[in-house]
Tab-separated table of C-alpha atoms and ligand atoms in Angstrom:
chain	number	residue	atom	x	y	z
B	1	MET	CA	18.095	43.203	8.679
B	2	GLN	CA	20.237	44.152	5.940
B	3	SER	CA	18.248	44.984	2.921
B	4	PHE	CA	18.659	44.113	-0.847
B	5	THR	CA	18.086	46.125	-3.694
B	6	PHE	CA	17.172	45.031	-6.960
B	7	SER	CA	19.935	47.294	-8.746
B	8	ARG	CA	22.459	45.483	-6.571
B	9	PHE	CA	21.100	42.225	-8.132
B	10	ALA	CA	20.612	43.506	-11.374
B	11	ASN	CA	24.631	44.514	-11.834
B	12	ARG	CA	25.160	40.911	-10.952
B	13	PHE	CA	22.757	39.246	-13.089
B	14	LYS	CA	22.604	41.182	-16.587
B	15	PRO	CA	19.839	40.383	-18.502
B	16	SER	CA	21.925	39.562	-21.286
B	17	GLN	CA	23.122	36.823	-20.227
B	18	LYS	CA	21.705	33.961	-22.346
B	19	LEU	CA	20.098	30.420	-21.975
B	20	PHE	CA	22.899	28.642	-23.386
B	21	SER	CA	20.956	26.203	-25.209
B	22	ASN	CA	20.642	22.498	-24.345
B	23	LYS	CA	21.672	22.820	-21.134
B	24	LEU	CA	20.899	23.803	-17.550
B	25	PHE	CA	22.463	26.998	-16.725
B	26	THR	CA	22.750	27.213	-13.277
B	27	ALA	CA	26.505	28.701	-12.709
B	28	VAL	CA	25.545	31.337	-10.039
B	29	ASN	CA	25.142	30.683	-6.922
B	30	MET	CA	22.390	31.695	-5.301
B	31	VAL	CA	20.156	31.315	-2.149
B	32	VAL	CA	16.556	30.834	-3.038
B	33	LEU	CA	13.219	30.738	-1.283
B	34	GLY	CA	10.632	29.132	-3.160
B	35	ILE	CA	6.863	29.606	-2.401
B	36	GLU	CA	4.216	27.317	-3.569
B	37	SER	CA	0.164	27.639	-2.441
B	38	SER	CA	-1.610	27.246	-6.044
B	39	CYS	CA	-3.790	24.290	-4.575
B	40	ASP	CA	-4.075	22.382	-1.485
B	41	GLU	CA	-0.796	22.158	-0.686
B	42	THR	CA	1.619	24.918	1.044
B	43	SER	CA	4.903	24.495	1.012
B	44	ILE	CA	8.388	26.882	1.770
B	45	ALA	CA	11.250	25.930	0.160
B	46	ILE	CA	15.578	27.228	0.489
B	47	LEU	CA	17.870	26.046	-1.920
B	48	ASP	CA	21.252	27.309	-1.851
B	49	ASN	CA	23.421	26.561	-4.858
B	50	GLY	CA	20.613	24.690	-6.052
B	51	LYS	CA	20.672	22.070	-3.423
B	52	ILE	CA	17.746	21.673	-0.814
B	53	LEU	CA	18.327	22.918	2.115
B	54	SER	CA	14.793	22.626	3.421
B	55	ASN	CA	11.447	21.991	2.054
B	56	LYS	CA	8.677	22.373	4.062
B	57	ILE	CA	5.266	21.112	2.872
B	58	TYR	CA	1.790	20.782	4.464
B	59	THR	CA	-1.048	19.193	2.585
B	60	GLN	CA	-4.026	20.169	3.705
B	61	LYS	CA	-6.550	17.323	5.243
B	62	GLU	CA	-9.310	19.722	4.813
B	63	HIS	CA	-10.762	18.499	1.612
B	64	THR	CA	-10.741	14.898	2.385
B	65	ALA	CA	-14.383	14.822	3.642
B	66	PHE	CA	-15.399	17.176	0.235
B	67	GLY	CA	-14.014	14.040	-1.909
B	68	GLY	CA	-12.015	17.262	-4.058
B	69	VAL	CA	-10.339	20.409	-3.182
B	70	VAL	CA	-12.893	23.337	-2.029
B	71	PRO	CA	-11.093	26.668	-3.273
B	72	GLU	CA	-12.433	28.347	-0.731
B	73	ILE	CA	-10.852	26.321	2.185
B	74	ALA	CA	-7.717	25.656	0.400
B	75	SER	CA	-7.042	29.573	0.671
B	76	ARG	CA	-8.048	30.162	4.266
B	77	GLU	CA	-5.344	27.246	5.382
B	78	HIS	CA	-2.780	28.758	3.353
B	79	ILE	CA	-3.521	31.680	4.923
B	80	LYS	CA	-3.307	29.861	8.303
B	81	LYS	CA	0.033	27.710	7.523
B	82	ILE	CA	2.386	30.109	5.284
B	83	ASP	CA	3.925	32.131	7.945
B	84	ARG	CA	4.534	29.214	10.158
B	85	LEU	CA	6.355	27.004	7.053
B	86	TYR	CA	8.242	30.207	6.465
B	87	ARG	CA	9.781	30.047	9.760
B	88	ASN	CA	10.114	26.264	9.538
B	89	ALA	CA	12.038	26.042	6.376
B	90	LEU	CA	14.526	29.257	7.406
B	91	GLU	CA	15.063	27.773	10.879
B	92	GLU	CA	16.004	24.218	9.165
B	93	SER	CA	18.073	25.477	6.297
B	94	GLY	CA	20.346	27.808	8.923
B	95	LYS	CA	19.495	30.864	6.849
B	96	THR	CA	17.787	34.347	7.888
B	97	ILE	CA	16.089	36.350	5.506
B	98	SER	CA	19.107	38.374	5.152
B	99	ASP	CA	20.845	35.566	3.376
B	100	ILE	CA	18.135	35.176	0.669
B	101	GLU	CA	19.033	36.901	-2.549
B	102	LEU	CA	16.144	35.306	-4.774
B	103	ILE	CA	12.190	34.931	-3.952
B	104	ALA	CA	10.278	32.673	-6.249
B	105	VAL	CA	6.833	31.785	-6.096
B	106	THR	CA	4.045	30.442	-8.293
B	107	ASP	CA	1.696	32.727	-9.561
B	108	ARG	CA	-0.028	30.586	-12.364
B	109	PRO	CA	-1.867	28.374	-13.084
B	110	GLY	CA	-4.097	27.553	-9.991
B	111	LEU	CA	-7.020	28.438	-7.327
B	112	ALA	CA	-7.019	32.178	-7.674
B	113	GLY	CA	-7.509	32.708	-4.016
B	114	ALA	CA	-4.804	30.164	-3.119
B	115	LEU	CA	-2.269	31.503	-5.532
B	116	LEU	CA	-2.677	34.975	-3.840
B	117	VAL	CA	-2.137	33.421	-0.305
B	118	GLY	CA	1.535	32.948	-2.005
B	119	ILE	CA	1.809	35.912	-4.149
B	120	SER	CA	0.883	38.079	-1.524
B	121	PHE	CA	3.325	36.591	1.068
B	122	ALA	CA	6.375	37.057	-1.649
B	123	SER	CA	4.987	40.455	-2.432
B	124	GLY	CA	5.004	41.363	1.281
B	125	LEU	CA	8.779	39.931	1.818
B	126	HIS	CA	9.785	41.953	-1.564
B	127	THR	CA	8.314	45.104	-0.342
B	128	ALA	CA	10.218	44.711	3.045
B	129	THR	CA	13.542	43.493	2.155
B	130	GLY	CA	13.945	44.653	-1.557
B	131	ILE	CA	14.917	41.105	-2.324
B	132	PRO	CA	14.116	40.300	-6.244
B	133	THR	CA	11.205	38.690	-6.614
B	134	ILE	CA	9.814	36.166	-9.607
B	135	GLY	CA	6.796	34.794	-10.855
B	136	VAL	CA	6.716	30.898	-11.419
B	137	ASN	CA	4.340	28.805	-13.799
B	138	HIS	CA	3.415	25.822	-11.488
B	139	LEU	CA	3.975	23.668	-14.584
B	140	GLU	CA	7.575	24.610	-14.993
B	141	GLY	CA	7.898	23.799	-11.557
B	142	HIS	CA	7.502	20.092	-12.104
B	143	ILE	CA	9.291	20.021	-14.810
B	144	ALA	CA	12.122	21.844	-12.668
B	145	SER	CA	11.496	19.210	-10.344
B	146	VAL	CA	13.555	16.241	-12.218
B	147	MET	CA	16.354	18.672	-12.300
B	148	LEU	CA	17.149	19.148	-8.653
B	149	GLU	CA	18.397	15.536	-8.353
B	150	ASN	CA	19.459	14.622	-11.785
B	151	ASP	CA	21.608	16.096	-14.320
B	152	VAL	CA	19.067	15.312	-17.092
B	153	PRO	CA	20.089	15.333	-20.552
B	154	PHE	CA	18.646	17.261	-23.202
B	155	PRO	CA	16.743	17.184	-25.061
B	156	LEU	CA	14.055	14.964	-23.174
B	157	ILE	CA	10.415	14.180	-23.670
B	158	THR	CA	9.023	15.008	-20.604
B	159	LEU	CA	5.213	13.789	-19.316
B	160	VAL	CA	3.743	15.756	-16.440
B	161	VAL	CA	0.791	14.131	-15.097
B	162	SER	CA	-0.730	15.577	-11.985
B	163	GLY	CA	-4.080	16.105	-10.879
B	164	GLY	CA	-4.533	19.381	-13.342
B	165	HIS	CA	-2.618	18.409	-15.892
B	166	SER	CA	-1.291	15.222	-18.157
B	167	SER	CA	1.128	16.789	-20.911
B	168	ILE	CA	3.887	15.833	-23.183
B	169	TYR	CA	6.449	18.441	-23.961
B	170	ARG	CA	9.700	18.204	-25.613
B	171	ILE	CA	12.239	20.281	-23.620
B	172	ASN	CA	15.760	21.409	-25.498
B	173	GLY	CA	16.764	23.008	-22.314
B	174	PHE	CA	15.354	25.209	-19.265
B	175	GLY	CA	13.117	27.543	-20.927
B	176	GLU	CA	13.039	25.956	-24.405
B	177	TYR	CA	9.502	23.744	-24.399
B	178	GLU	CA	7.400	22.338	-27.346
B	179	ILE	CA	3.870	20.729	-26.068
B	180	LEU	CA	3.622	17.404	-28.078
B	181	GLY	CA	0.248	16.520	-26.528
B	182	GLN	CA	-1.810	16.892	-23.630
B	183	THR	CA	-5.512	15.621	-22.149
B	184	ILE	CA	-8.635	16.328	-24.138
B	185	ASP	CA	-10.422	15.953	-20.572
B	186	ASP	CA	-9.302	14.666	-17.644
B	187	ALA	CA	-6.004	14.856	-15.899
B	188	ALA	CA	-4.248	11.495	-14.999
B	189	GLY	CA	-4.260	12.442	-11.236
B	190	GLU	CA	-7.834	13.581	-11.492
B	191	ALA	CA	-8.957	9.934	-12.949
B	192	PHE	CA	-7.667	8.146	-10.178
B	193	ASP	CA	-9.019	10.817	-7.481
B	194	LYS	CA	-12.776	10.092	-9.389
B	195	VAL	CA	-12.449	6.091	-9.635
B	196	GLY	CA	-11.233	5.791	-6.251
B	197	LYS	CA	-14.260	8.061	-5.160
B	198	MET	CA	-16.458	5.901	-7.102
B	199	ILE	CA	-14.847	2.604	-5.371
B	200	GLY	CA	-14.728	3.938	-1.676
B	201	PHE	CA	-11.467	5.577	-1.336
B	202	GLN	CA	-10.822	9.279	0.099
B	203	TYR	CA	-9.512	11.822	-1.493
B	204	PRO	CA	-6.626	12.284	-3.351
B	205	ALA	CA	-6.972	8.591	-4.167
B	206	GLY	CA	-3.749	7.842	-6.256
B	207	ARG	CA	-1.664	6.143	-3.270
B	208	SER	CA	-4.726	4.115	-2.090
B	209	ILE	CA	-5.261	2.431	-5.557
B	210	GLU	CA	-1.581	1.884	-6.333
B	211	GLU	CA	-1.772	-0.260	-2.739
B	212	CYS	CA	-4.359	-1.759	-3.515
B	213	ALA	CA	-3.955	-2.665	-7.086
B	214	LYS	CA	-0.727	-4.514	-5.619
B	215	LEU	CA	-3.324	-6.724	-3.499
B	216	HIS	CA	-4.282	-8.367	-7.063
B	217	THR	CA	-2.508	-11.618	-7.586
B	218	GLY	CA	-2.835	-13.265	-10.705
B	219	SER	CA	-3.365	-12.640	-14.220
B	220	GLU	CA	-7.032	-11.988	-14.671
B	221	LEU	CA	-7.450	-8.177	-16.140
B	222	ILE	CA	-10.873	-6.304	-16.658
B	223	ASP	CA	-10.899	-4.741	-20.186
B	224	PHE	CA	-11.177	-0.895	-19.206
B	225	PRO	CA	-11.123	0.727	-22.701
B	226	ILE	CA	-8.302	3.269	-23.105
B	227	GLY	CA	-8.907	6.761	-24.534
B	228	LYS	CA	-8.364	6.381	-28.088
B	229	VAL	CA	-8.201	10.265	-29.772
B	230	ARG	CA	-8.555	10.765	-32.951
B	231	GLU	CA	-5.467	8.930	-35.360
B	232	HIS	CA	-4.317	12.601	-36.098
B	233	ALA	CA	-4.579	14.403	-32.543
B	234	GLY	CA	-0.794	13.969	-31.986
B	235	TYR	CA	-0.070	12.543	-28.426
B	236	ASN	CA	-2.986	13.299	-26.808
B	237	PHE	CA	-4.782	11.569	-24.085
B	238	SER	CA	-8.314	11.017	-22.757
B	239	PHE	CA	-9.207	9.527	-19.498
B	240	SER	CA	-12.961	10.194	-19.035
B	241	GLY	CA	-14.138	7.345	-21.119
B	242	LEU	CA	-11.990	4.931	-18.788
B	243	LYS	CA	-13.590	6.449	-15.751
B	244	THR	CA	-16.813	6.147	-16.887
B	245	SER	CA	-16.119	2.145	-17.760
B	246	VAL	CA	-14.929	2.030	-14.367
B	247	LYS	CA	-18.485	3.805	-12.964
B	248	TYR	CA	-20.648	1.053	-15.105
B	249	TYR	CA	-18.654	-1.567	-13.771
B	250	ALA	CA	-18.713	-1.192	-10.062
B	251	GLN	CA	-22.307	0.050	-10.104
B	252	LYS	CA	-23.230	-3.673	-11.296
B	253	LEU	CA	-21.415	-4.786	-8.121
B	254	SER	CA	-23.272	-5.477	-4.672
B	255	PRO	CA	-21.385	-3.835	-1.930
B	256	GLU	CA	-19.629	-7.112	-1.002
B	257	GLU	CA	-18.861	-7.923	-4.537
B	258	LEU	CA	-17.074	-4.558	-4.857
B	259	GLU	CA	-15.167	-4.933	-1.856
B	260	ILE	CA	-13.648	-8.149	-3.024
B	261	GLN	CA	-13.154	-6.942	-6.672
B	262	LYS	CA	-11.480	-4.060	-5.996
B	263	PRO	CA	-7.714	-4.856	-6.232
B	264	LEU	CA	-8.828	-6.189	-9.228
B	265	ILE	CA	-10.119	-2.543	-10.312
B	266	CYS	CA	-7.437	-0.768	-9.205
B	267	HIS	CA	-5.504	-3.264	-11.165
B	268	SER	CA	-7.210	-2.847	-14.541
B	269	PHE	CA	-7.818	0.859	-13.956
B	270	GLN	CA	-3.856	1.410	-13.560
B	271	GLN	CA	-2.822	-0.584	-16.189
B	272	ALA	CA	-5.279	1.249	-18.624
B	273	ILE	CA	-3.329	4.100	-17.271
B	274	ILE	CA	-0.064	2.890	-17.905
B	275	LYS	CA	-0.684	1.531	-21.386
B	276	ALA	CA	-2.424	5.040	-22.240
B	277	ILE	CA	1.109	6.908	-21.019
B	278	LEU	CA	3.676	4.160	-22.842
B	279	ASN	CA	1.832	4.073	-26.032
B	280	ASN	CA	1.761	8.128	-26.543
B	281	LEU	CA	5.827	7.569	-24.970
B	282	LYS	CA	6.558	5.325	-27.367
B	283	ASP	CA	5.262	7.161	-30.155
B	284	ALA	CA	6.879	10.927	-29.337
B	285	VAL	CA	10.284	8.432	-28.640
B	286	ARG	CA	9.782	7.088	-32.222
B	287	ASP	CA	8.688	10.154	-33.917
B	288	THR	CA	11.068	12.880	-32.383
B	289	GLY	CA	13.891	10.292	-32.088
B	290	ILE	CA	14.361	11.714	-28.245
B	291	ALA	CA	15.598	8.456	-25.936
B	292	ASN	CA	15.502	10.334	-22.826
B	293	ILE	CA	12.304	10.668	-20.525
B	294	ALA	CA	11.229	12.428	-17.661
B	295	MET	CA	8.032	11.683	-15.535
B	296	VAL	CA	7.236	14.463	-13.229
B	297	GLY	CA	3.641	15.471	-11.057
B	298	GLY	CA	1.812	13.909	-8.565
B	299	VAL	CA	0.913	10.794	-10.257
B	300	ALA	CA	5.081	9.854	-11.020
B	301	CYS	CA	4.735	9.285	-7.140
B	302	ASN	CA	3.458	5.617	-8.371
B	303	GLY	CA	5.870	3.226	-8.279
B	304	THR	CA	3.996	0.737	-10.653
B	305	ILE	CA	3.656	3.448	-13.662
B	306	ARG	CA	7.318	3.919	-12.378
B	307	ASP	CA	8.520	0.216	-13.058
B	308	ALA	CA	6.841	0.282	-16.673
B	309	LEU	CA	8.484	2.950	-17.851
B	310	LYS	CA	11.875	1.593	-16.740
B	311	ALA	CA	10.900	-1.685	-18.132
B	312	THR	CA	10.041	-0.392	-21.638
B	313	PHE	CA	12.869	2.300	-21.969
B	314	GLY	CA	15.311	1.379	-19.488
B	315	GLU	CA	17.810	4.091	-18.285
B	316	SER	CA	17.003	6.748	-20.207
B	317	VAL	CA	14.182	7.380	-18.066
B	318	TRP	CA	14.379	10.121	-15.293
B	319	PHE	CA	12.107	10.755	-11.806
B	320	PRO	CA	12.226	13.127	-8.936
B	321	SER	CA	11.633	11.370	-5.758
B	322	PRO	CA	8.452	11.046	-4.621
B	323	ILE	CA	8.377	13.934	-2.223
B	324	LEU	CA	9.417	16.062	-5.242
B	325	CYS	CA	6.552	14.837	-7.435
B	326	THR	CA	3.527	16.092	-5.479
B	327	ASP	CA	3.057	19.753	-4.946
B	328	ASN	CA	6.408	21.125	-3.598
B	329	ALA	CA	8.363	24.457	-3.181
B	330	ALA	CA	11.834	23.206	-3.763
B	331	MET	CA	10.537	22.768	-7.571
B	332	ILE	CA	9.314	26.497	-7.606
B	333	ALA	CA	12.574	27.486	-6.255
B	334	LYS	CA	14.346	25.353	-8.994
B	335	ALA	CA	12.747	26.732	-12.030
B	336	GLY	CA	12.884	30.372	-10.379
B	337	LEU	CA	16.354	29.976	-10.309
B	338	GLU	CA	16.806	28.482	-13.646
B	339	ALA	CA	14.521	31.441	-15.284
B	340	TRP	CA	16.578	34.013	-13.504
B	341	ASN	CA	19.506	33.296	-14.305
B	342	SER	CA	18.693	32.706	-17.780
B	343	GLY	CA	17.841	36.455	-17.934
B	344	ASP	CA	13.998	36.086	-16.717
B	345	ARG	CA	12.465	38.994	-14.753
B	346	ARG	CA	9.260	38.564	-14.736
B	347	PHE	CA	7.695	40.153	-11.179
B	348	PRO	CA	4.685	37.292	-9.882
B	349	SER	CA	1.425	38.486	-11.534
B	350	MET	CA	-2.103	36.270	-11.505
B	351	GLN	CA	-2.648	34.527	-14.696
B	352	PRO	CA	-5.124	31.784	-15.179
B	353	THR	CA	-2.734	30.382	-18.233
B	354	ALA	CA	-0.772	27.081	-18.228
B	355	ASP	CA	0.798	27.963	-21.118
B	356	ILE	CA	4.406	27.683	-20.904
B	357	SER	CA	5.702	28.606	-23.951
B	358	ARG	CA	8.097	31.806	-23.950
B	359	LYS	CA	6.067	34.216	-25.241
B	360	GLU	CA	2.899	33.912	-23.209
B	361	PHE	CA	5.121	32.798	-20.128
B	362	ARG	CA	7.102	35.934	-20.369
B	363	LYS	CA	4.271	38.228	-20.050
V	1	LIG	O1	1.040	17.465	-8.575
V	1	LIG	P1	0.099	17.410	-7.741
V	1	LIG	O2	0.675	17.207	-6.186
V	1	LIG	O3	-0.960	18.562	-7.688
V	1	LIG	C1	-1.367	19.052	-8.809
V	1	LIG	O4	-0.325	19.953	-9.340
V	1	LIG	O5	-2.326	18.496	-9.738
V	1	LIG	O6	-0.637	15.939	-7.888
V	1	LIG	C2	-1.636	15.326	-7.034
V	1	LIG	C3	-1.978	14.193	-7.578
V	1	LIG	C4	-3.289	13.658	-6.985
V	1	LIG	O7	-4.713	13.662	-8.276
V	1	LIG	C5	-2.781	12.318	-6.360
V	1	LIG	O8	-3.892	11.377	-6.649
V	1	LIG	C6	-1.776	11.841	-7.481
V	1	LIG	O9	-1.204	13.055	-7.671
V	1	LIG	N1	-1.280	10.729	-6.766
V	1	LIG	C7	-1.097	9.519	-7.531
V	1	LIG	C8	-0.230	8.612	-6.788
V	1	LIG	N2	0.204	9.988	-5.484
V	1	LIG	C9	-0.452	11.334	-5.759
V	1	LIG	N3	-1.820	8.629	-8.855
V	1	LIG	C10	-1.362	7.826	-8.835
V	1	LIG	N4	-0.521	7.032	-7.660
V	1	LIG	C11	0.291	7.729	-6.938
V	1	LIG	N5	0.760	6.974	-6.047
V	2	LIG	ZN1	1.126	20.310	-9.206
């Protein structure tokens, strides 16, 4: 096996190479191996020159019976699956380990035991081969997901809506982030999952709620409240009141009534989420003067929410393909590549932080 040394790469990629503001800097062609294991998806991807050669994803089914992710089970399943996914990804890409020029691994934020599996795997490969290895913030991975298929314009208002996060960023270029707002309680995906559990869907419930909502015909709408965050709280979200309203509404129904009303409940809940998202995005667009918008993260799979954004903001809205919205290693490889090209050399180290601002992110 050909071995790589850091210095060989250090010569090619001088830390003095600067991120060119307001645009992506992917001038350097590298073959990147991405590794993601922060929650309940184990994923390995290979990118060549920013193009996806392989993006193998295993979504753990083992948590369904528990109605949510069980951390210890997640770690064990990652351990069982990661090596097979790695081999399959290499095979599909037509590459061997000696072709890999950079390893990018999620090292924050996430479940500690789950993160450790990916980081240990990356560290093992690094020790055996000397391939340069970089730690990636999972949220920055989600942000990079929209850059895999699209030449997105900057500045960009980006909404990250997943099972763990609901945040709005102003992005001036890769690595240049300003957080405009975030949830003060539940994440949007978490609200989908918890409401789904209340009305009888399995975890994760986002897709089931979207499908069930489509069965609702007519104009009837339950007026579930959208979290009203204090006036001066910027562009923050609150979804816990909405979740509690659905709970009280569903509790009053008999099992038969609940079954009949499920499409109406799902539709009304989803519309409340859409209203909250649109309100904040409209305010952010008005106040910043930035018309370009991206939506990323698992909830961005939702076609009804996508359609609502398109109807409101037209052509200037960007989404990754659904397979790149939920957790995957291609987005981690992309974020690692962009970070590396901007001069970042942070070796993976576990941190619980979700902060992606440069000062915290580079520690
Ligand atoms: O990004 P992701 O895979 O994991 C985290 O980083 O959290 O997002 C998972 C979340 C889950 O809460 C799931 O219910 C939600 O994304 N989700 C959806 C849809 N598909 C997945 N939410 C709404 N509609 C969907 N179609
Ligand atoms: Zn995620």
